[in-house]
């Protein structure tokens, strides 16, 4: 799986299970965490088996982002637009969560396909809520306008206490990500990955993709950003989004890919490290085999059944014995 | 470039063949102790001249011999930041498994990336030629592994970037 999927697989599975066994009354109370500190809580009680309560907690927003009532601006409208009457927003949300939704599962549409796509959309609640401000800006870009009273430089949260920046204009939107990593190995791997982004954009096949730039210092779009937001150990990545990237069906994909860019890079850095470990372990095994070839005694062993001779074990055999 | 590698490895192989003549030698200072003299360096009459074989400024090999032990220290080429990190990670991975390798030293000598310590006991257990083959193969494998790791990082980076950007077309 190279790309991150917008719907939460566990949430989708839970919803599908519940919907298929609507007659059976069960008690459900699940808590789980997903990448970048997004927490979910699902609750179904025996008394009302048709009602499912879904609570979502978002990453802590840094001071420069705008959160109204605990949610990014435009989130409530986005929820109403995507889910319609099936979902009711509970006010106030559950303790410790930013949003609680009440789903009435008996009111789901009867058509199989429509029902499934609606459940997938509910499982993508993270994309709907966190991506709401970005979606608003990009929708205006598709009509080549700018939303009324929009700031010059917009900060949106994507990780706990960290944000990325948007410069919305009528003909294009520039998105700038300060990339931060805790580990120095992660930072070097990420830097080489990010430079590949710039290189890959130059190939002919990707001419229509958004232009991509990387710089170790803050680019000039971030002139007015607060100082603490400007330190990034793996540099700054900028994408320039044009109206052709957000027309029609592409809007959803673009919103998801841009909201989770940092998570995407982080995910692949970790995969890379895991792969390197596997390779190194394989190399160690092959080197030890080469060393074992240097020992002559292990090859010539003629054991007669009655003799009690001690065989000097090679490392592999010693390990196998200790395991059994 | 490949030709200097062959020369470098041949030189190291010849030096090791000459230097790997180790015999048991109990410690002169302390009774009933038997220590690798190359590590202690207390008695100059038991030590031979150390030999430094340089391939270029960034790659070299130091071979120090004594009567009962031999120490080989290698410095591996690190062209950029990424290779630096990969080399450190890989060699640390190997050094932590020094017990499995028997002839590897847990910590490299100051100024080098990895070190071997071969004692007379190792020479008694293993054939000298095959031991030298192992050391030379080890050096080739390190180079190969580092460049393959670097290439895998670059390939993965290219793939990741292409998949991401394709989503926008």
PDB file of C-alpha atoms in Angstrom, chain A residues 9-244:
ATOM      1  CA  UNK A   9     -10.254   0.666   7.796  1.00  0.00           C
ATOM      2  CA  UNK A  10     -11.126  -0.281  11.328  1.00  0.00           C
ATOM      3  CA  UNK A  11     -14.020   2.155  11.441  1.00  0.00           C
ATOM      4  CA  UNK A  12     -15.318   0.928   8.109  1.00  0.00           C
ATOM      5  CA  UNK A  13     -15.108  -2.684   9.268  1.00  0.00           C
ATOM      6  CA  UNK A  14     -16.955  -1.869  12.491  1.00  0.00           C
ATOM      7  CA  UNK A  15     -19.713  -0.060  10.609  1.00  0.00           C
ATOM      8  CA  UNK A  16     -20.105  -2.857   8.058  1.00  0.00           C
ATOM      9  CA  UNK A  17     -20.297  -5.490  10.794  1.00  0.00           C
ATOM     10  CA  UNK A  18     -22.871  -3.503  12.676  1.00  0.00           C
ATOM     11  CA  UNK A  19     -25.004  -2.870   9.602  1.00  0.00           C
ATOM     12  CA  UNK A  20     -24.963  -6.524   8.575  1.00  0.00           C
ATOM     13  CA  UNK A  21     -26.106  -7.663  12.026  1.00  0.00           C
ATOM     14  CA  UNK A  22     -28.571  -4.923  12.815  1.00  0.00           C
ATOM     15  CA  UNK A  23     -31.073  -7.301  14.463  1.00  0.00           C
ATOM     16  CA  UNK A  24     -28.533  -8.581  16.970  1.00  0.00           C
ATOM     17  CA  UNK A  25     -28.239  -6.176  19.878  1.00  0.00           C
ATOM     18  CA  UNK A  26     -24.629  -5.935  21.023  1.00  0.00           C
ATOM     19  CA  UNK A  27     -22.671  -3.683  23.312  1.00  0.00           C
ATOM     20  CA  UNK A  28     -19.785  -1.900  21.560  1.00  0.00           C
ATOM     21  CA  UNK A  29     -17.265   0.408  23.154  1.00  0.00           C
ATOM     22  CA  UNK A  30     -14.069   0.850  21.112  1.00  0.00           C
ATOM     23  CA  UNK A  31     -11.315   3.398  21.521  1.00  0.00           C
ATOM     24  CA  UNK A  32      -8.427   3.642  19.068  1.00  0.00           C
ATOM     25  CA  UNK A  33      -5.760   6.028  17.834  1.00  0.00           C
ATOM     26  CA  UNK A  34      -4.607   6.667  14.273  1.00  0.00           C
ATOM     27  CA  UNK A  35      -1.573   8.399  12.841  1.00  0.00           C
ATOM     28  CA  UNK A  36      -0.940  12.027  13.816  1.00  0.00           C
ATOM     29  CA  UNK A  37      -2.896  11.633  17.063  1.00  0.00           C
ATOM     30  CA  UNK A  38      -6.462  11.335  15.755  1.00  0.00           C
ATOM     31  CA  UNK A  39      -8.526   9.336  18.248  1.00  0.00           C
ATOM     32  CA  UNK A  40     -11.854   7.616  17.683  1.00  0.00           C
ATOM     33  CA  UNK A  41     -14.531   6.254  19.997  1.00  0.00           C
ATOM     34  CA  UNK A  42     -17.429   4.104  18.840  1.00  0.00           C
ATOM     35  CA  UNK A  43     -20.295   3.222  21.123  1.00  0.00           C
ATOM     36  CA  UNK A  44     -23.419   1.161  20.646  1.00  0.00           C
ATOM     37  CA  UNK A  45     -25.659   0.288  23.571  1.00  0.00           C
ATOM     38  CA  UNK A  46     -28.047  -2.673  23.919  1.00  0.00           C
ATOM     39  CA  UNK A  47     -31.017  -0.372  24.444  1.00  0.00           C
ATOM     40  CA  UNK A  48     -30.748   1.334  21.034  1.00  0.00           C
ATOM     41  CA  UNK A  49     -28.966  -1.052  18.668  1.00  0.00           C
ATOM     42  CA  UNK A  50     -29.752   1.171  15.675  1.00  0.00           C
ATOM     43  CA  UNK A  51     -27.943   4.154  17.088  1.00  0.00           C
ATOM     44  CA  UNK A  52     -24.150   4.388  16.821  1.00  0.00           C
ATOM     45  CA  UNK A  53     -22.220   7.150  18.541  1.00  0.00           C
ATOM     46  CA  UNK A  54     -18.952   8.119  16.834  1.00  0.00           C
ATOM     47  CA  UNK A  55     -16.580  10.543  18.561  1.00  0.00           C
ATOM     48  CA  UNK A  56     -13.429  11.961  17.007  1.00  0.00           C
ATOM     49  CA  UNK A  57     -10.599  13.803  18.689  1.00  0.00           C
ATOM     50  CA  UNK A  58      -8.290  15.917  16.526  1.00  0.00           C
ATOM     51  CA  UNK A  59      -4.575  16.753  16.990  1.00  0.00           C
ATOM     52  CA  UNK A  60      -3.869  19.767  19.186  1.00  0.00           C
ATOM     53  CA  UNK A  61      -3.895  22.865  16.978  1.00  0.00           C
ATOM     54  CA  UNK A  62      -0.947  25.275  17.219  1.00  0.00           C
ATOM     55  CA  UNK A  63      -1.804  28.894  18.079  1.00  0.00           C
ATOM     56  CA  UNK A  64      -1.712  30.229  14.539  1.00  0.00           C
ATOM     57  CA  UNK A  65      -4.544  28.006  13.274  1.00  0.00           C
ATOM     58  CA  UNK A  66      -8.221  28.940  13.530  1.00  0.00           C
ATOM     59  CA  UNK A  67     -10.475  26.563  15.419  1.00  0.00           C
ATOM     60  CA  UNK A  68     -14.096  27.541  16.072  1.00  0.00           C
ATOM     61  CA  UNK A  69     -15.757  25.583  18.831  1.00  0.00           C
ATOM     62  CA  UNK A  70     -13.048  22.935  18.782  1.00  0.00           C
ATOM     63  CA  UNK A  71     -13.356  22.255  15.051  1.00  0.00           C
ATOM     64  CA  UNK A  72     -11.580  23.697  11.986  1.00  0.00           C
ATOM     65  CA  UNK A  73     -13.627  26.364  10.220  1.00  0.00           C
ATOM     66  CA  UNK A  74     -16.057  24.961   7.704  1.00  0.00           C
ATOM     67  CA  UNK A  75     -16.133  21.543   9.379  1.00  0.00           C
ATOM     68  CA  UNK A  76     -19.767  21.599  10.457  1.00  0.00           C
ATOM     69  CA  UNK A  77     -20.999  22.640   7.014  1.00  0.00           C
ATOM     70  CA  UNK A  78     -18.815  19.943   5.452  1.00  0.00           C
ATOM     71  CA  UNK A  79     -20.297  17.255   7.714  1.00  0.00           C
ATOM     72  CA  UNK A  80     -23.851  18.331   6.944  1.00  0.00           C
ATOM     73  CA  UNK A  81     -23.097  18.419   3.224  1.00  0.00           C
ATOM     74  CA  UNK A  82     -21.447  14.975   3.120  1.00  0.00           C
ATOM     75  CA  UNK A  83     -23.735  12.954   5.366  1.00  0.00           C
ATOM     76  CA  UNK A  84     -27.178  14.526   5.170  1.00  0.00           C
ATOM     77  CA  UNK A  85     -29.891  13.386   7.582  1.00  0.00           C
ATOM     78  CA  UNK A  86     -28.337  10.072   8.613  1.00  0.00           C
ATOM     79  CA  UNK A  87     -25.903  11.849  10.906  1.00  0.00           C
ATOM     80  CA  UNK A  88     -26.704  14.225  13.731  1.00  0.00           C
ATOM     81  CA  UNK A  89     -24.013  16.337  15.378  1.00  0.00           C
ATOM     82  CA  UNK A  90     -24.255  16.217  19.155  1.00  0.00           C
ATOM     83  CA  UNK A  91     -23.504  19.424  21.007  1.00  0.00           C
ATOM     84  CA  UNK A  92     -21.515  19.404  23.267  1.00  0.00           C
ATOM     85  CA  UNK A  93     -19.266  16.556  22.073  1.00  0.00           C
ATOM     86  CA  UNK A  94     -18.191  13.817  24.488  1.00  0.00           C
ATOM     87  CA  UNK A  95     -15.571  14.602  27.076  1.00  0.00           C
ATOM     88  CA  UNK A  96     -12.090  14.618  25.564  1.00  0.00           C
ATOM     89  CA  UNK A  97     -13.306  14.638  21.956  1.00  0.00           C
ATOM     90  CA  UNK A  98     -13.769  17.436  19.467  1.00  0.00           C
ATOM     91  CA  UNK A  99     -16.780  15.983  17.688  1.00  0.00           C
ATOM     92  CA  UNK A 100     -19.538  13.465  18.427  1.00  0.00           C
ATOM     93  CA  UNK A 101     -21.842  12.175  15.704  1.00  0.00           C
ATOM     94  CA  UNK A 102     -25.017  10.183  16.227  1.00  0.00           C
ATOM     95  CA  UNK A 103     -25.716   7.775  13.383  1.00  0.00           C
ATOM     96  CA  UNK A 104     -29.123   6.243  12.868  1.00  0.00           C
ATOM     97  CA  UNK A 105     -28.312   2.989  11.107  1.00  0.00           C
ATOM     98  CA  UNK A 106     -31.925   2.144  10.343  1.00  0.00           C
ATOM     99  CA  UNK A 107     -32.144   5.221   8.141  1.00  0.00           C
ATOM    100  CA  UNK A 108     -29.414   4.055   5.755  1.00  0.00           C
ATOM    101  CA  UNK A 109     -30.429   3.919   2.083  1.00  0.00           C
ATOM    102  CA  UNK A 110     -31.638   0.449   1.004  1.00  0.00           C
ATOM    103  CA  UNK A 111     -29.576   0.341  -2.184  1.00  0.00           C
ATOM    104  CA  UNK A 112     -26.459  -1.842  -1.536  1.00  0.00           C
ATOM    105  CA  UNK A 113     -23.932   0.229  -3.472  1.00  0.00           C
ATOM    106  CA  UNK A 114     -25.182   3.567  -2.249  1.00  0.00           C
ATOM    107  CA  UNK A 115     -25.186   2.291   1.319  1.00  0.00           C
ATOM    108  CA  UNK A 116     -21.607   1.032   1.006  1.00  0.00           C
ATOM    109  CA  UNK A 117     -20.310   4.295  -0.425  1.00  0.00           C
ATOM    110  CA  UNK A 118     -22.068   6.223   2.340  1.00  0.00           C
ATOM    111  CA  UNK A 119     -20.428   4.026   4.982  1.00  0.00           C
ATOM    112  CA  UNK A 120     -17.040   4.589   3.334  1.00  0.00           C
ATOM    113  CA  UNK A 121     -17.738   8.307   3.468  1.00  0.00           C
ATOM    114  CA  UNK A 122     -18.570   8.045   7.180  1.00  0.00           C
ATOM    115  CA  UNK A 123     -15.330   6.136   7.751  1.00  0.00           C
ATOM    116  CA  UNK A 124     -13.526   9.065   6.072  1.00  0.00           C
ATOM    117  CA  UNK A 125     -14.793  11.466   8.745  1.00  0.00           C
ATOM    118  CA  UNK A 126     -11.189  12.473   9.416  1.00  0.00           C
ATOM    119  CA  UNK A 127     -10.759  13.721   5.875  1.00  0.00           C
ATOM    120  CA  UNK A 128     -14.079  15.599   5.989  1.00  0.00           C
ATOM    121  CA  UNK A 129     -13.381  17.347   9.279  1.00  0.00           C
ATOM    122  CA  UNK A 130      -9.652  18.076   9.108  1.00  0.00           C
ATOM    123  CA  UNK A 131      -9.702  18.783   5.400  1.00  0.00           C
ATOM    124  CA  UNK A 132     -12.668  21.184   5.576  1.00  0.00           C
ATOM    125  CA  UNK A 133     -10.736  24.485   5.447  1.00  0.00           C
ATOM    126  CA  UNK A 134      -8.461  23.188   2.677  1.00  0.00           C
ATOM    127  CA  UNK A 135     -11.483  21.971   0.729  1.00  0.00           C
ATOM    128  CA  UNK A 136     -13.094  25.402   1.055  1.00  0.00           C
ATOM    129  CA  UNK A 137     -10.020  27.156  -0.333  1.00  0.00           C
ATOM    130  CA  UNK A 138      -9.612  24.668  -3.180  1.00  0.00           C
ATOM    131  CA  UNK A 139     -13.291  24.816  -4.137  1.00  0.00           C
ATOM    132  CA  UNK A 140     -12.881  28.539  -4.607  1.00  0.00           C
ATOM    133  CA  UNK A 141      -9.771  27.883  -6.668  1.00  0.00           C
ATOM    134  CA  UNK A 142     -11.803  25.667  -9.008  1.00  0.00           C
ATOM    135  CA  UNK A 143     -13.966  28.703  -9.783  1.00  0.00           C
ATOM    136  CA  UNK A 144     -10.888  30.935  -9.892  1.00  0.00           C
ATOM    137  CA  UNK A 145     -12.016  33.059  -6.970  1.00  0.00           C
ATOM    138  CA  UNK A 146     -10.863  33.610  -3.419  1.00  0.00           C
ATOM    139  CA  UNK A 147     -13.185  33.054  -0.450  1.00  0.00           C
ATOM    140  CA  UNK A 148     -14.358  36.308   1.151  1.00  0.00           C
ATOM    141  CA  UNK A 149     -12.263  37.621   4.074  1.00  0.00           C
ATOM    142  CA  UNK A 150      -9.599  34.947   3.736  1.00  0.00           C
ATOM    143  CA  UNK A 151      -6.176  35.742   5.239  1.00  0.00           C
ATOM    144  CA  UNK A 152      -3.121  36.157   3.019  1.00  0.00           C
ATOM    145  CA  UNK A 153      -1.384  33.318   4.820  1.00  0.00           C
ATOM    146  CA  UNK A 154      -3.540  30.520   6.212  1.00  0.00           C
ATOM    147  CA  UNK A 155      -2.274  28.013   8.787  1.00  0.00           C
ATOM    148  CA  UNK A 156      -3.926  24.573   8.953  1.00  0.00           C
ATOM    149  CA  UNK A 157      -3.165  21.832  11.465  1.00  0.00           C
ATOM    150  CA  UNK A 158      -1.942  18.456  10.242  1.00  0.00           C
ATOM    151  CA  UNK A 159       0.069  17.095  13.211  1.00  0.00           C
ATOM    152  CA  UNK A 160      -0.099  17.762  16.958  1.00  0.00           C
ATOM    153  CA  UNK A 161       1.023  21.353  17.495  1.00  0.00           C
ATOM    154  CA  UNK A 162       2.257  21.735  13.922  1.00  0.00           C
ATOM    155  CA  UNK A 163       0.664  23.352  10.911  1.00  0.00           C
ATOM    156  CA  UNK A 164       1.228  23.790   7.204  1.00  0.00           C
ATOM    157  CA  UNK A 165       0.584  27.028   5.310  1.00  0.00           C
ATOM    158  CA  UNK A 166      -1.587  28.073   2.389  1.00  0.00           C
ATOM    159  CA  UNK A 167      -1.376  31.175   0.259  1.00  0.00           C
ATOM    160  CA  UNK A 168      -4.756  31.309  -1.490  1.00  0.00           C
ATOM    161  CA  UNK A 169      -4.954  33.352  -4.670  1.00  0.00           C
ATOM    162  CA  UNK A 170      -7.459  33.483  -7.504  1.00  0.00           C
ATOM    163  CA  UNK A 171      -5.367  31.618 -10.101  1.00  0.00           C
ATOM    164  CA  UNK A 172      -3.308  29.346  -7.836  1.00  0.00           C
ATOM    165  CA  UNK A 173      -2.859  28.189  -4.265  1.00  0.00           C
ATOM    166  CA  UNK A 174       0.647  27.711  -2.862  1.00  0.00           C
ATOM    167  CA  UNK A 175       0.962  25.112  -0.110  1.00  0.00           C
ATOM    168  CA  UNK A 176       4.110  25.174   2.056  1.00  0.00           C
ATOM    169  CA  UNK A 177       5.042  22.389   4.493  1.00  0.00           C
ATOM    170  CA  UNK A 178       7.742  22.832   7.144  1.00  0.00           C
ATOM    171  CA  UNK A 179       9.063  19.268   7.511  1.00  0.00           C
ATOM    172  CA  UNK A 180      10.143  18.275  11.013  1.00  0.00           C
ATOM    173  CA  UNK A 181      11.458  14.947  12.218  1.00  0.00           C
ATOM    174  CA  UNK A 182      12.615  13.889  15.660  1.00  0.00           C
ATOM    175  CA  UNK A 183      15.397  11.500  14.684  1.00  0.00           C
ATOM    176  CA  UNK A 184      18.524  12.492  12.747  1.00  0.00           C
ATOM    177  CA  UNK A 185      18.355   9.335  10.577  1.00  0.00           C
ATOM    178  CA  UNK A 186      14.711  10.120   9.741  1.00  0.00           C
ATOM    179  CA  UNK A 187      15.746  13.649   8.816  1.00  0.00           C
ATOM    180  CA  UNK A 188      18.443  12.538   6.323  1.00  0.00           C
ATOM    181  CA  UNK A 189      16.212   9.916   4.737  1.00  0.00           C
ATOM    182  CA  UNK A 190      13.361  12.426   4.488  1.00  0.00           C
ATOM    183  CA  UNK A 191      15.637  15.045   2.941  1.00  0.00           C
ATOM    184  CA  UNK A 192      16.716  12.616   0.224  1.00  0.00           C
ATOM    185  CA  UNK A 193      13.054  11.611  -0.357  1.00  0.00           C
ATOM    186  CA  UNK A 194      11.969  15.233  -0.642  1.00  0.00           C
ATOM    187  CA  UNK A 195      14.685  15.981  -3.157  1.00  0.00           C
ATOM    188  CA  UNK A 196      13.367  13.053  -5.177  1.00  0.00           C
ATOM    189  CA  UNK A 197       9.991  14.810  -5.268  1.00  0.00           C
ATOM    190  CA  UNK A 198      11.597  17.768  -6.969  1.00  0.00           C
ATOM    191  CA  UNK A 199      13.494  15.468  -9.358  1.00  0.00           C
ATOM    192  CA  UNK A 200      10.427  13.368 -10.161  1.00  0.00           C
ATOM    193  CA  UNK A 201       8.366  16.441 -11.032  1.00  0.00           C
ATOM    194  CA  UNK A 202      10.914  17.280 -13.729  1.00  0.00           C
ATOM    195  CA  UNK A 203      10.241  14.103 -15.706  1.00  0.00           C
ATOM    196  CA  UNK A 204       8.059  14.539 -18.763  1.00  0.00           C
ATOM    197  CA  UNK A 205       5.279  12.217 -17.620  1.00  0.00           C
ATOM    198  CA  UNK A 206       4.469  14.404 -14.647  1.00  0.00           C
ATOM    199  CA  UNK A 207       4.295  17.738 -16.461  1.00  0.00           C
ATOM    200  CA  UNK A 208       0.741  18.339 -15.305  1.00  0.00           C
ATOM    201  CA  UNK A 209       1.445  17.614 -11.654  1.00  0.00           C
ATOM    202  CA  UNK A 210       1.773  20.587  -9.321  1.00  0.00           C
ATOM    203  CA  UNK A 211       5.227  22.213  -9.456  1.00  0.00           C
ATOM    204  CA  UNK A 212       7.236  21.138  -6.452  1.00  0.00           C
ATOM    205  CA  UNK A 213      10.097  22.975  -4.729  1.00  0.00           C
ATOM    206  CA  UNK A 214      12.305  22.140  -1.782  1.00  0.00           C
ATOM    207  CA  UNK A 215      14.458  24.556   0.171  1.00  0.00           C
ATOM    208  CA  UNK A 216      16.368  24.259   3.429  1.00  0.00           C
ATOM    209  CA  UNK A 217      15.327  27.780   4.489  1.00  0.00           C
ATOM    210  CA  UNK A 218      11.799  29.197   4.784  1.00  0.00           C
ATOM    211  CA  UNK A 219      10.547  30.348   1.355  1.00  0.00           C
ATOM    212  CA  UNK A 220       9.410  33.898   0.919  1.00  0.00           C
ATOM    213  CA  UNK A 221       5.715  33.000   1.149  1.00  0.00           C
ATOM    214  CA  UNK A 222       6.292  32.457   4.850  1.00  0.00           C
ATOM    215  CA  UNK A 223       7.559  36.008   5.485  1.00  0.00           C
ATOM    216  CA  UNK A 224       4.720  36.809   7.859  1.00  0.00           C
ATOM    217  CA  UNK A 225       4.538  33.485   9.651  1.00  0.00           C
ATOM    218  CA  UNK A 226       5.369  33.406  13.377  1.00  0.00           C
ATOM    219  CA  UNK A 227       9.006  32.599  14.150  1.00  0.00           C
ATOM    220  CA  UNK A 228       8.468  29.315  15.968  1.00  0.00           C
ATOM    221  CA  UNK A 229       6.655  27.940  12.955  1.00  0.00           C
ATOM    222  CA  UNK A 230       9.705  28.541  10.795  1.00  0.00           C
ATOM    223  CA  UNK A 231      12.153  25.967  12.150  1.00  0.00           C
ATOM    224  CA  UNK A 232      12.185  22.768  10.146  1.00  0.00           C
ATOM    225  CA  UNK A 233      15.054  20.285  10.169  1.00  0.00           C
ATOM    226  CA  UNK A 234      14.180  18.642   6.872  1.00  0.00           C
ATOM    227  CA  UNK A 235      13.537  21.820   4.915  1.00  0.00           C
ATOM    228  CA  UNK A 236      10.392  23.294   3.380  1.00  0.00           C
ATOM    229  CA  UNK A 237       8.366  21.755   0.549  1.00  0.00           C
ATOM    230  CA  UNK A 238       6.087  23.928  -1.595  1.00  0.00           C
ATOM    231  CA  UNK A 239       3.447  22.797  -4.066  1.00  0.00           C
ATOM    232  CA  UNK A 240       1.620  25.144  -6.409  1.00  0.00           C
ATOM    233  CA  UNK A 241      -1.938  23.941  -7.011  1.00  0.00           C
ATOM    234  CA  UNK A 242      -3.732  25.118 -10.150  1.00  0.00           C
ATOM    235  CA  UNK A 243      -7.456  24.971 -10.961  1.00  0.00           C
ATOM    236  CA  UNK A 244      -6.928  21.908 -13.177  1.00  0.00           C
TER     237      UNK A 244
END
